[in-house]
mmCIF file of C-alpha atoms in Angstrom:
data_model
loop_
_atom_site.group_PDB
_atom_site.id
_atom_site.type_symbol
_atom_site.label_atom_id
_atom_site.label_comp_id
_atom_site.label_asym_id
_atom_site.label_seq_id
_atom_site.Cartn_x
_atom_site.Cartn_y
_atom_site.Cartn_z
ATOM 1 C CA UNK A 1 25.938 2.990 -40.964
ATOM 2 C CA UNK A 2 24.161 -0.192 -39.945
ATOM 3 C CA UNK A 3 26.319 -3.069 -38.798
ATOM 4 C CA UNK A 4 26.197 -6.712 -39.759
ATOM 5 C CA UNK A 5 22.748 -8.130 -39.125
ATOM 6 C CA UNK A 6 22.133 -11.778 -38.420
ATOM 7 C CA UNK A 7 18.764 -13.481 -38.184
ATOM 8 C CA UNK A 8 17.401 -15.217 -36.314
ATOM 9 C CA UNK A 9 19.262 -14.435 -33.112
ATOM 10 C CA UNK A 10 18.120 -17.557 -31.308
ATOM 11 C CA UNK A 11 16.596 -20.776 -32.504
ATOM 12 C CA UNK A 12 15.923 -24.251 -31.250
ATOM 13 C CA UNK A 13 15.777 -27.267 -33.530
ATOM 14 C CA UNK A 14 15.666 -31.011 -33.080
ATOM 15 C CA UNK A 15 18.059 -33.591 -34.461
ATOM 16 C CA UNK A 16 17.541 -34.351 -38.111
ATOM 17 C CA UNK A 17 15.999 -31.003 -38.943
ATOM 18 C CA UNK A 18 17.639 -28.397 -41.114
ATOM 19 C CA UNK A 19 18.242 -24.718 -40.470
ATOM 20 C CA UNK A 20 18.957 -21.627 -42.529
ATOM 21 C CA UNK A 21 20.710 -18.607 -41.058
ATOM 22 C CA UNK A 22 20.831 -15.228 -42.707
ATOM 23 C CA UNK A 23 23.435 -12.482 -42.723
ATOM 24 C CA UNK A 24 23.190 -8.955 -44.104
ATOM 25 C CA UNK A 25 26.617 -7.350 -44.386
ATOM 26 C CA UNK A 26 27.473 -3.722 -43.914
ATOM 27 C CA UNK A 27 26.360 -1.735 -46.929
ATOM 28 C CA UNK A 28 29.079 -1.767 -49.567
ATOM 29 C CA UNK A 29 30.862 -4.800 -48.160
ATOM 30 C CA UNK A 30 31.194 -7.600 -50.687
ATOM 31 C CA UNK A 31 32.965 -10.195 -48.567
ATOM 32 C CA UNK A 32 31.057 -12.350 -46.090
ATOM 33 C CA UNK A 33 32.401 -15.152 -43.942
ATOM 34 C CA UNK A 34 30.847 -17.533 -41.433
ATOM 35 C CA UNK A 35 32.191 -18.993 -38.214
ATOM 36 C CA UNK A 36 31.063 -21.550 -35.674
ATOM 37 C CA UNK A 37 31.828 -20.856 -32.026
ATOM 38 C CA UNK A 38 31.577 -23.570 -29.384
ATOM 39 C CA UNK A 39 33.099 -23.825 -25.894
ATOM 40 C CA UNK A 40 35.088 -26.896 -26.877
ATOM 41 C CA UNK A 41 36.370 -26.033 -30.351
ATOM 42 C CA UNK A 42 36.486 -22.274 -30.080
ATOM 43 C CA UNK A 43 35.986 -20.137 -33.153
ATOM 44 C CA UNK A 44 36.188 -22.075 -36.398
ATOM 45 C CA UNK A 45 35.991 -20.818 -39.953
ATOM 46 C CA UNK A 46 33.163 -22.236 -42.039
ATOM 47 C CA UNK A 47 33.305 -20.459 -45.394
ATOM 48 C CA UNK A 48 33.989 -17.190 -47.111
ATOM 49 C CA UNK A 49 32.228 -15.563 -50.040
ATOM 50 C CA UNK A 50 33.219 -12.680 -52.214
ATOM 51 C CA UNK A 51 30.980 -11.405 -54.992
ATOM 52 C CA UNK A 52 28.805 -14.548 -54.860
ATOM 53 C CA UNK A 53 31.796 -16.902 -55.173
ATOM 54 C CA UNK A 54 33.011 -19.169 -52.410
ATOM 55 C CA UNK A 55 36.658 -18.307 -51.860
ATOM 56 C CA UNK A 56 37.574 -20.575 -48.972
ATOM 57 C CA UNK A 57 35.980 -23.389 -47.025
ATOM 58 C CA UNK A 58 36.727 -24.733 -43.588
ATOM 59 C CA UNK A 59 36.880 -28.335 -42.474
ATOM 60 C CA UNK A 60 33.215 -29.004 -41.982
ATOM 61 C CA UNK A 61 31.071 -31.800 -43.407
ATOM 62 C CA UNK A 62 28.941 -31.283 -46.482
ATOM 63 C CA UNK A 63 25.876 -30.770 -44.272
ATOM 64 C CA UNK A 64 27.120 -27.225 -43.896
ATOM 65 C CA UNK A 65 26.587 -25.099 -46.960
ATOM 66 C CA UNK A 66 26.271 -21.464 -47.820
ATOM 67 C CA UNK A 67 25.661 -19.012 -50.575
ATOM 68 C CA UNK A 68 25.863 -15.331 -51.296
ATOM 69 C CA UNK A 69 23.387 -13.309 -53.277
ATOM 70 C CA UNK A 70 23.994 -10.474 -55.710
ATOM 71 C CA UNK A 71 23.212 -7.922 -52.986
ATOM 72 C CA UNK A 72 25.990 -9.501 -50.854
ATOM 73 C CA UNK A 73 23.535 -10.962 -48.353
ATOM 74 C CA UNK A 74 24.472 -14.467 -47.359
ATOM 75 C CA UNK A 75 22.802 -17.540 -45.998
ATOM 76 C CA UNK A 76 24.178 -20.674 -44.465
ATOM 77 C CA UNK A 77 22.331 -23.928 -44.194
ATOM 78 C CA UNK A 78 22.892 -26.908 -41.967
ATOM 79 C CA UNK A 79 21.034 -30.062 -42.885
ATOM 80 C CA UNK A 80 20.377 -33.168 -40.792
ATOM 81 C CA UNK A 81 21.206 -31.385 -37.575
ATOM 82 C CA UNK A 82 23.218 -33.141 -34.901
ATOM 83 C CA UNK A 83 23.526 -32.318 -31.217
ATOM 84 C CA UNK A 84 27.099 -31.163 -31.815
ATOM 85 C CA UNK A 85 25.879 -28.458 -34.170
ATOM 86 C CA UNK A 86 24.659 -26.463 -31.182
ATOM 87 C CA UNK A 87 26.753 -23.331 -31.317
ATOM 88 C CA UNK A 88 26.904 -19.618 -31.867
ATOM 89 C CA UNK A 89 27.153 -18.965 -35.603
ATOM 90 C CA UNK A 90 28.852 -15.700 -36.436
ATOM 91 C CA UNK A 91 28.875 -13.851 -39.691
ATOM 92 C CA UNK A 92 31.413 -11.201 -40.616
ATOM 93 C CA UNK A 93 31.716 -8.815 -43.506
ATOM 94 C CA UNK A 94 34.634 -6.968 -44.976
ATOM 95 C CA UNK A 95 35.071 -4.354 -47.623
ATOM 96 C CA UNK A 96 38.013 -6.272 -49.045
ATOM 97 C CA UNK A 97 38.810 -9.897 -49.481
ATOM 98 C CA UNK A 98 39.691 -11.320 -46.108
ATOM 99 C CA UNK A 99 43.388 -11.350 -46.842
ATOM 100 C CA UNK A 100 43.837 -7.847 -45.628
ATOM 101 C CA UNK A 101 40.520 -6.535 -44.518
ATOM 102 C CA UNK A 102 39.409 -6.258 -40.946
ATOM 103 C CA UNK A 103 36.266 -8.206 -40.153
ATOM 104 C CA UNK A 104 33.063 -6.683 -38.865
ATOM 105 C CA UNK A 105 31.047 -9.256 -36.969
ATOM 106 C CA UNK A 106 27.367 -9.601 -36.294
ATOM 107 C CA UNK A 107 25.978 -10.601 -32.918
ATOM 108 C CA UNK A 108 25.485 -14.155 -34.048
ATOM 109 C CA UNK A 109 22.730 -16.728 -34.274
ATOM 110 C CA UNK A 110 22.621 -19.080 -31.320
ATOM 111 C CA UNK A 111 21.455 -22.506 -32.415
ATOM 112 C CA UNK A 112 20.395 -25.147 -29.935
ATOM 113 C CA UNK A 113 19.820 -28.669 -31.202
ATOM 114 C CA UNK A 114 17.771 -30.941 -28.956
ATOM 115 C CA UNK B 1 50.582 -26.729 -40.101
ATOM 116 C CA UNK B 2 48.875 -23.454 -39.380
ATOM 117 C CA UNK B 3 48.105 -22.917 -35.735
ATOM 118 C CA UNK B 4 47.461 -20.212 -33.150
ATOM 119 C CA UNK B 5 48.077 -20.895 -29.483
ATOM 120 C CA UNK B 6 46.781 -18.751 -26.676
ATOM 121 C CA UNK B 7 48.128 -20.603 -23.677
ATOM 122 C CA UNK B 8 46.295 -18.467 -21.119
ATOM 123 C CA UNK B 9 42.694 -19.626 -21.008
ATOM 124 C CA UNK B 10 41.658 -17.254 -18.244
ATOM 125 C CA UNK B 11 43.320 -14.332 -16.469
ATOM 126 C CA UNK B 12 42.128 -12.201 -13.576
ATOM 127 C CA UNK B 13 43.749 -8.939 -12.585
ATOM 128 C CA UNK B 14 42.757 -6.057 -10.387
ATOM 129 C CA UNK B 15 41.755 -2.841 -12.070
ATOM 130 C CA UNK B 16 44.647 -0.539 -12.995
ATOM 131 C CA UNK B 17 47.105 -3.402 -13.266
ATOM 132 C CA UNK B 18 48.866 -4.076 -16.562
ATOM 133 C CA UNK B 19 48.173 -7.395 -18.251
ATOM 134 C CA UNK B 20 49.716 -9.162 -21.247
ATOM 135 C CA UNK B 21 47.894 -11.701 -23.362
ATOM 136 C CA UNK B 22 50.155 -14.132 -25.163
ATOM 137 C CA UNK B 23 49.766 -15.380 -28.706
ATOM 138 C CA UNK B 24 52.072 -17.798 -30.496
ATOM 139 C CA UNK B 25 51.465 -18.799 -34.085
ATOM 140 C CA UNK B 26 52.763 -21.379 -36.527
ATOM 141 C CA UNK B 27 52.853 -21.030 -40.281
ATOM 142 C CA UNK B 28 55.175 -21.882 -43.135
ATOM 143 C CA UNK B 29 53.895 -19.052 -45.259
ATOM 144 C CA UNK B 30 56.081 -16.002 -45.614
ATOM 145 C CA UNK B 31 53.124 -13.689 -46.165
ATOM 146 C CA UNK B 32 50.463 -13.730 -43.527
ATOM 147 C CA UNK B 33 48.318 -11.465 -41.383
ATOM 148 C CA UNK B 34 47.817 -11.433 -37.647
ATOM 149 C CA UNK B 35 44.806 -10.061 -35.826
ATOM 150 C CA UNK B 36 43.451 -9.470 -32.365
ATOM 151 C CA UNK B 37 39.726 -9.395 -31.695
ATOM 152 C CA UNK B 38 37.779 -8.639 -28.530
ATOM 153 C CA UNK B 39 34.521 -10.405 -27.674
ATOM 154 C CA UNK B 40 32.640 -8.640 -24.875
ATOM 155 C CA UNK B 41 29.733 -10.363 -23.075
ATOM 156 C CA UNK B 42 27.349 -9.150 -25.793
ATOM 157 C CA UNK B 43 29.010 -11.664 -28.123
ATOM 158 C CA UNK B 44 29.952 -9.444 -31.066
ATOM 159 C CA UNK B 45 33.637 -9.688 -31.938
ATOM 160 C CA UNK B 46 35.358 -6.359 -32.334
ATOM 161 C CA UNK B 47 38.459 -5.872 -34.455
ATOM 162 C CA UNK B 48 41.432 -4.438 -32.561
ATOM 163 C CA UNK B 49 44.462 -4.677 -34.815
ATOM 164 C CA UNK B 50 45.895 -6.219 -37.968
ATOM 165 C CA UNK B 51 49.580 -6.784 -38.708
ATOM 166 C CA UNK B 52 51.150 -8.209 -41.846
ATOM 167 C CA UNK B 53 54.196 -10.417 -41.707
ATOM 168 C CA UNK B 54 56.477 -7.757 -43.147
ATOM 169 C CA UNK B 55 55.680 -5.153 -40.548
ATOM 170 C CA UNK B 56 57.272 -5.928 -37.204
ATOM 171 C CA UNK B 57 56.789 -2.486 -35.793
ATOM 172 C CA UNK B 58 55.136 -2.502 -32.420
ATOM 173 C CA UNK B 59 51.952 -0.525 -32.129
ATOM 174 C CA UNK B 60 50.384 1.485 -29.370
ATOM 175 C CA UNK B 61 46.797 2.665 -29.307
ATOM 176 C CA UNK B 62 45.873 4.375 -26.090
ATOM 177 C CA UNK B 63 46.151 1.803 -23.307
ATOM 178 C CA UNK B 64 46.617 -1.018 -25.802
ATOM 179 C CA UNK B 65 49.936 -2.105 -27.259
ATOM 180 C CA UNK B 66 51.057 -5.009 -29.402
ATOM 181 C CA UNK B 67 54.451 -6.664 -29.659
ATOM 182 C CA UNK B 68 55.091 -8.636 -32.844
ATOM 183 C CA UNK B 69 58.248 -10.757 -32.913
ATOM 184 C CA UNK B 70 58.775 -12.999 -35.931
ATOM 185 C CA UNK B 71 61.832 -14.592 -34.303
ATOM 186 C CA UNK B 72 59.616 -16.147 -31.638
ATOM 187 C CA UNK B 73 56.423 -16.273 -33.746
ATOM 188 C CA UNK B 74 54.610 -14.252 -31.140
ATOM 189 C CA UNK B 75 52.113 -11.438 -31.285
ATOM 190 C CA UNK B 76 51.416 -10.402 -27.712
ATOM 191 C CA UNK B 77 48.862 -7.873 -26.535
ATOM 192 C CA UNK B 78 49.303 -5.657 -23.483
ATOM 193 C CA UNK B 79 46.644 -3.607 -21.736
ATOM 194 C CA UNK B 80 48.063 -0.888 -19.529
ATOM 195 C CA UNK B 81 46.129 0.383 -16.521
ATOM 196 C CA UNK B 82 43.323 -2.098 -17.093
ATOM 197 C CA UNK B 83 39.708 -1.115 -16.616
ATOM 198 C CA UNK B 84 36.593 -3.142 -15.853
ATOM 199 C CA UNK B 85 35.355 -2.482 -19.399
ATOM 200 C CA UNK B 86 38.336 -4.438 -20.696
ATOM 201 C CA UNK B 87 36.757 -7.632 -19.354
ATOM 202 C CA UNK B 88 36.124 -9.828 -22.374
ATOM 203 C CA UNK B 89 37.414 -12.783 -24.327
ATOM 204 C CA UNK B 90 40.318 -11.859 -26.562
ATOM 205 C CA UNK B 91 41.157 -13.818 -29.703
ATOM 206 C CA UNK B 92 44.372 -13.844 -31.646
ATOM 207 C CA UNK B 93 44.063 -14.930 -35.283
ATOM 208 C CA UNK B 94 46.309 -15.840 -38.203
ATOM 209 C CA UNK B 95 45.457 -15.508 -41.868
ATOM 210 C CA UNK B 96 48.056 -16.919 -44.282
ATOM 211 C CA UNK B 97 47.687 -15.185 -47.611
ATOM 212 C CA UNK B 98 45.083 -16.862 -49.757
ATOM 213 C CA UNK B 99 44.071 -19.231 -46.992
ATOM 214 C CA UNK B 100 41.409 -19.352 -44.322
ATOM 215 C CA UNK B 101 41.661 -17.464 -41.058
ATOM 216 C CA UNK B 102 42.556 -19.446 -37.932
ATOM 217 C CA UNK B 103 41.619 -18.278 -34.468
ATOM 218 C CA UNK B 104 43.208 -19.148 -31.177
ATOM 219 C CA UNK B 105 40.994 -20.556 -28.436
ATOM 220 C CA UNK B 106 40.810 -17.172 -26.774
ATOM 221 C CA UNK B 107 41.808 -15.767 -23.396
ATOM 222 C CA UNK B 108 39.039 -14.777 -21.005
ATOM 223 C CA UNK B 109 40.133 -11.654 -19.159
ATOM 224 C CA UNK B 110 38.505 -10.601 -15.877
ATOM 225 C CA UNK B 111 39.262 -7.146 -14.571
ATOM 226 C CA UNK B 112 38.278 -6.991 -10.923
ATOM 227 C CA UNK B 113 37.182 -3.648 -9.454
#
């Protein structure tokens, strides 16, 4: 079956702009989570959704937001972009809540902020 | 505080050598889950193993083995007879029950032919 699909794969924005990233989970998976990966901070948890409800949130400013739709697809939005937001944004899906389920990751969306 | 430490930032070994990747975690929760993920150059993280805090049995899967020791809060990963395809960044992660997942900074493994 198809894996986790993230779009777009690459994008370039300028400071102050906003961006929306999309994630389509594996069919049947109801849990979606987002992560930011940077060379300095490593892999950091952003948020987790299960059946359209946010279950957990990482330590990121309110400029970072997300949502999940009834078909389990998810989007994350970053407003008022800063240079430090340049990163690889990874989405993962799971058939269970993340407490016990293994995560299936997408290839990521690489965001560059100029 | 919840924390995962992978002290080895980068390791290089020659093909066919054995290599162990260290992972030390901190948590006050009694129920938690530990994971290892592999991130090859393509960027997509791949799940390798999950362990819950009540299962200290070591596990072997082919050339891969994991040693979980609650007494030292460690969850180490050993690759036996390494191969070039094992070159990747490996992440150890901790998920306290009901809480967010925390990843270590990763260990970049180079297997030299």
